[in-house]
Coordinates of C-alpha atoms in Angstrom, one line a residue:
M1 CA 0.0 0.0 0.0
R2 CA 1.4 3.4 -0.9
F3 CA 0.5 7.0 -1.6
R4 CA 2.5 8.1 -4.6
P5 CA 2.6 11.4 -6.5
L6 CA 1.9 11.7 -10.3
T7 CA 3.6 8.8 -12.1
L8 CA 7.2 9.5 -12.9
T9 CA 6.9 8.0 -16.3
T10 CA 4.2 9.7 -17.4
A11 CA -17.1 -17.8 -10.3
S12 CA -17.6 -20.8 -10.3
G13 CA -18.4 -23.1 -7.4
A14 CA -16.0 -24.4 -4.8
A15 CA -15.8 -27.8 -6.5
L16 CA -14.6 -26.3 -9.7
F17 CA -12.0 -24.2 -8.0
A18 CA -10.7 -27.2 -6.1
A19 CA -10.3 -29.1 -9.3
L20 CA -8.4 -26.2 -10.9
L21 CA -6.0 -25.2 -8.1
L22 CA -2.5 -26.5 -8.6
P23 CA 0.1 -26.9 -5.8
A24 CA 3.2 -24.7 -5.8
S25 CA 6.4 -26.3 -7.2
A26 CA 9.2 -27.4 -5.0
S27 CA 11.0 -24.2 -5.7
G28 CA 8.2 -22.1 -4.3
H29 CA 8.0 -20.0 -7.5
P30 CA 6.2 -22.1 -10.2
Q31 CA 6.0 -20.4 -13.6
P32 CA 2.8 -19.8 -15.7
P33 CA 2.4 -21.2 -19.2
P34 CA 4.8 -19.5 -21.7
F35 CA 3.4 -16.4 -23.3
G36 CA 1.6 -17.3 -26.5
E37 CA 0.4 -20.8 -25.4
M38 CA -2.7 -19.6 -23.7
S39 CA -6.0 -20.4 -25.5
V40 CA -7.6 -17.1 -24.4
S41 CA -5.9 -14.0 -25.9
A42 CA -5.6 -10.5 -24.7
A43 CA -7.8 -9.5 -27.7
D44 CA -10.5 -11.9 -26.7
L45 CA -10.8 -10.4 -23.3
L46 CA -10.5 -6.8 -24.5
A47 CA -13.4 -7.4 -26.8
K48 CA -15.6 -8.2 -23.8
V49 CA -14.9 -4.9 -22.0
T50 CA -15.5 -2.3 -24.6
S51 CA -18.3 -0.7 -22.7
C52 CA -18.7 0.0 -19.0
S53 CA -21.7 -0.7 -16.7
Q54 CA -20.4 1.3 -13.7
V55 CA -20.6 -0.4 -10.3
S56 CA -18.5 2.0 -8.3
N57 CA -20.2 5.1 -6.6
G58 CA -18.0 7.5 -8.4
K59 CA -14.6 7.3 -10.1
Y60 CA -11.0 6.9 -9.0
R61 CA -7.8 8.9 -9.7
A62 CA -4.9 7.2 -11.5
D63 CA -2.4 9.1 -9.3
E64 CA -2.4 11.6 -6.5
G65 CA -3.3 15.0 -7.9
S66 CA -4.9 13.7 -11.1
S67 CA -8.7 14.0 -11.8
A68 CA -11.1 11.2 -10.9
A69 CA -11.8 9.6 -14.2
V70 CA -11.6 5.8 -13.7
P71 CA -14.8 3.9 -12.9
V72 CA -15.0 0.3 -11.7
C73 CA -17.2 -1.6 -14.2
G74 CA -19.1 -4.9 -13.9
K75 CA -19.9 -7.6 -16.3
D76 CA -20.6 -11.4 -16.3
G77 CA -19.1 -12.3 -12.9
A78 CA -16.2 -9.9 -13.1
V79 CA -15.3 -6.3 -12.4
F80 CA -12.8 -4.3 -14.5
W81 CA -11.2 -1.0 -14.9
K82 CA -8.8 0.6 -17.4
A83 CA -6.0 2.7 -15.9
D84 CA -2.3 3.2 -15.6
L85 CA 0.1 0.8 -13.9
D86 CA 2.3 2.0 -11.0
I87 CA 4.7 -0.4 -9.5
D88 CA 3.9 -1.9 -6.1
C89 CA 7.2 -3.3 -4.7
D90 CA 5.9 -3.8 -1.2
G91 CA 6.3 -7.0 0.8
Q92 CA 9.3 -9.1 1.3
R93 CA 12.7 -7.3 1.0
T94 CA 14.6 -8.5 -2.1
D95 CA 17.4 -7.1 -4.2
K96 CA 14.8 -5.6 -6.5
C97 CA 12.3 -4.4 -3.9
N98 CA 13.6 -2.6 -0.8
E99 CA 14.0 0.9 0.7
N100 CA 16.9 1.7 -1.6
T101 CA 15.2 0.8 -4.9
D102 CA 11.6 2.0 -4.0
P103 CA 11.0 5.4 -2.4
W104 CA 7.6 4.2 -1.2
F105 CA 8.6 0.7 0.0
L106 CA 6.6 -0.9 2.8
P107 CA 7.8 -4.3 4.2
D108 CA 4.2 -5.8 4.2
T109 CA 1.3 -6.5 1.9
A110 CA -2.4 -6.6 2.8
F111 CA -2.5 -10.3 2.1
H112 CA 0.1 -12.9 3.0
Q113 CA 1.5 -16.1 1.7
S114 CA 0.4 -19.5 3.0
D115 CA 3.4 -19.4 5.4
G116 CA 2.3 -16.0 6.8
K117 CA 5.0 -14.0 5.1
P118 CA 4.2 -10.9 3.0
L119 CA 4.0 -11.5 -0.7
R120 CA 7.0 -11.1 -2.9
S121 CA 6.5 -8.5 -5.5
D122 CA 9.4 -9.3 -7.8
T123 CA 8.3 -12.9 -8.4
L124 CA 4.5 -12.9 -7.9
P125 CA 2.2 -11.2 -10.3
Y126 CA -0.4 -9.4 -8.1
V127 CA -2.7 -6.4 -8.4
V128 CA -3.6 -3.7 -5.9
V129 CA -7.2 -2.8 -5.2
P130 CA -8.3 0.5 -3.5
S131 CA -9.0 0.2 0.2
V132 CA -12.7 0.0 1.1
S133 CA -14.5 3.3 0.9
D134 CA -17.8 4.8 -0.1
T135 CA -16.7 4.7 -3.7
W136 CA -16.3 1.0 -3.8
D137 CA -16.1 -2.0 -1.5
H138 CA -14.1 -4.7 -3.2
S139 CA -14.8 -7.3 -0.6
A140 CA -18.6 -6.8 -0.8
A141 CA -18.2 -7.2 -4.6
G142 CA -16.7 -10.7 -4.2
I143 CA -13.1 -9.5 -4.7
K144 CA -10.7 -10.6 -1.9
G145 CA -7.1 -11.5 -1.3
G146 CA -6.2 -14.3 -3.7
S147 CA -8.9 -13.5 -6.2
V148 CA -7.8 -14.0 -9.8
A149 CA -7.1 -11.1 -12.1
A150 CA -6.3 -10.9 -15.8
V151 CA -4.1 -7.9 -16.6
I152 CA -3.6 -6.8 -20.1
H153 CA -1.3 -4.3 -21.9
D154 CA -1.3 -4.2 -25.7
D155 CA -1.2 -7.9 -26.8
R156 CA 0.3 -9.1 -23.5
L157 CA -1.8 -11.0 -20.9
V158 CA -0.8 -12.1 -17.4
Y159 CA -2.9 -13.8 -14.8
A160 CA -2.3 -12.4 -11.3
V161 CA -3.9 -12.4 -7.8
V162 CA -5.3 -9.7 -5.7
G163 CA -2.3 -9.2 -3.3
D164 CA -2.4 -5.7 -1.8
T165 CA -4.6 -2.7 -1.0
G166 CA -3.9 0.9 -1.8
P167 CA -5.2 4.4 -1.2
K168 CA -9.0 4.8 -1.1
Q169 CA -9.3 7.1 -4.1
I170 CA -6.5 5.8 -6.4
I171 CA -6.5 2.9 -8.8
G172 CA -4.0 1.3 -11.2
E173 CA -1.2 -0.5 -9.4
A174 CA 0.4 -3.9 -9.7
S175 CA 3.5 -5.8 -8.6
Y176 CA 7.0 -5.7 -10.1
A177 CA 6.4 -9.2 -11.5
T178 CA 3.2 -8.1 -13.2
A179 CA 4.8 -5.3 -15.0
E180 CA 7.8 -7.4 -16.0
S181 CA 5.4 -10.1 -17.4
L182 CA 3.7 -7.4 -19.5
G183 CA 6.9 -6.2 -21.0
L184 CA 6.9 -3.0 -19.0
D185 CA 9.7 -1.4 -17.1
P186 CA 9.3 -2.8 -13.5
D187 CA 11.5 -0.3 -11.8
P188 CA 9.5 0.8 -8.7
A189 CA 10.7 4.4 -8.9
T190 CA 10.5 5.1 -12.7
G191 CA 8.7 2.1 -14.3
G192 CA 5.2 1.2 -15.2
T193 CA 3.1 3.0 -17.7
G194 CA 0.7 6.0 -17.7
S195 CA -2.2 4.4 -19.4
G196 CA -3.4 1.5 -21.5
V197 CA -3.7 -1.3 -18.9
T198 CA -6.9 -3.3 -18.4
Y199 CA -7.6 -5.1 -15.1
I200 CA -10.3 -7.8 -15.1
L201 CA -11.0 -9.3 -11.6
F202 CA -13.1 -12.5 -11.3
K203 CA -15.6 -12.4 -8.5
N204 CA -15.6 -15.1 -5.8
S205 CA -12.5 -16.7 -7.1
R206 CA -9.5 -17.7 -5.0
V207 CA -6.0 -19.1 -5.7
S208 CA -4.6 -21.4 -3.0
P209 CA -1.9 -21.0 -2.1
I210 CA -2.0 -17.3 -3.0
E211 CA 1.7 -17.4 -4.0
S212 CA 1.3 -20.1 -6.7
R213 CA 1.8 -18.6 -10.1
S214 CA 0.8 -21.8 -11.8
A215 CA -2.5 -22.0 -9.9
A216 CA -3.3 -18.4 -10.8
A217 CA -2.6 -19.1 -14.5
S218 CA -4.7 -22.3 -14.5
L219 CA -7.7 -20.9 -12.7
G220 CA -7.4 -17.6 -14.6
E221 CA -7.5 -19.4 -18.0
Q222 CA -10.6 -21.3 -17.0
L223 CA -12.4 -18.2 -15.7
A224 CA -11.3 -16.1 -18.7
K225 CA -12.9 -18.7 -21.0
E226 CA -16.1 -18.6 -19.1
F227 CA -16.0 -14.8 -19.2
I228 CA -15.7 -14.5 -22.9
Q229 CA -18.4 -17.1 -23.5
G230 CA -20.8 -15.2 -21.3
N231 CA -23.7 -13.1 -22.8

């Protein structure tokens, strides 16, 4: 969770989820399917979110000091928004994420690994949701820690988990690993992008353990297929 200034660079039922969840590898950092081998494409998902049925009570700012212009939209068992991507490097201290590399570094995340430790931003794709406010309550909407998210930039798609919360009126933030997977500069001080990122979060979904990239990819692929087949 952080308060940053303007960007420097500009469900299915429980049985289904149980069948789809995969254990973490022995290394603790399983990898998702290689880019290009997923049957659901970024274009498939973007075609489903061309219009917005707003579910938030107002709109969010992309950065501190910018105008509130980003609504949270709802469709077919998911919520989505289109915003920028600021880098959240919070959580476990690593060579890439620490007080020296990130001016806004915090040694914790809102949601934790199965062993109780904070999440690791440089290896786990995760997204940040705004903290609960009158504008929108993510938890009441079926979005909680470990929920699956599809994050899209240009023709790149990565499946992530909901891993942290941010300021109540700001939206558009994801982990170092999310940015890296999307081909964006993941530097927490200067990286990310000022626009063009779509976040699709699937309601009432949950990856277990939250730190398993392979479980997020498997469940995300299944839920994405259901989403694009919806009316």
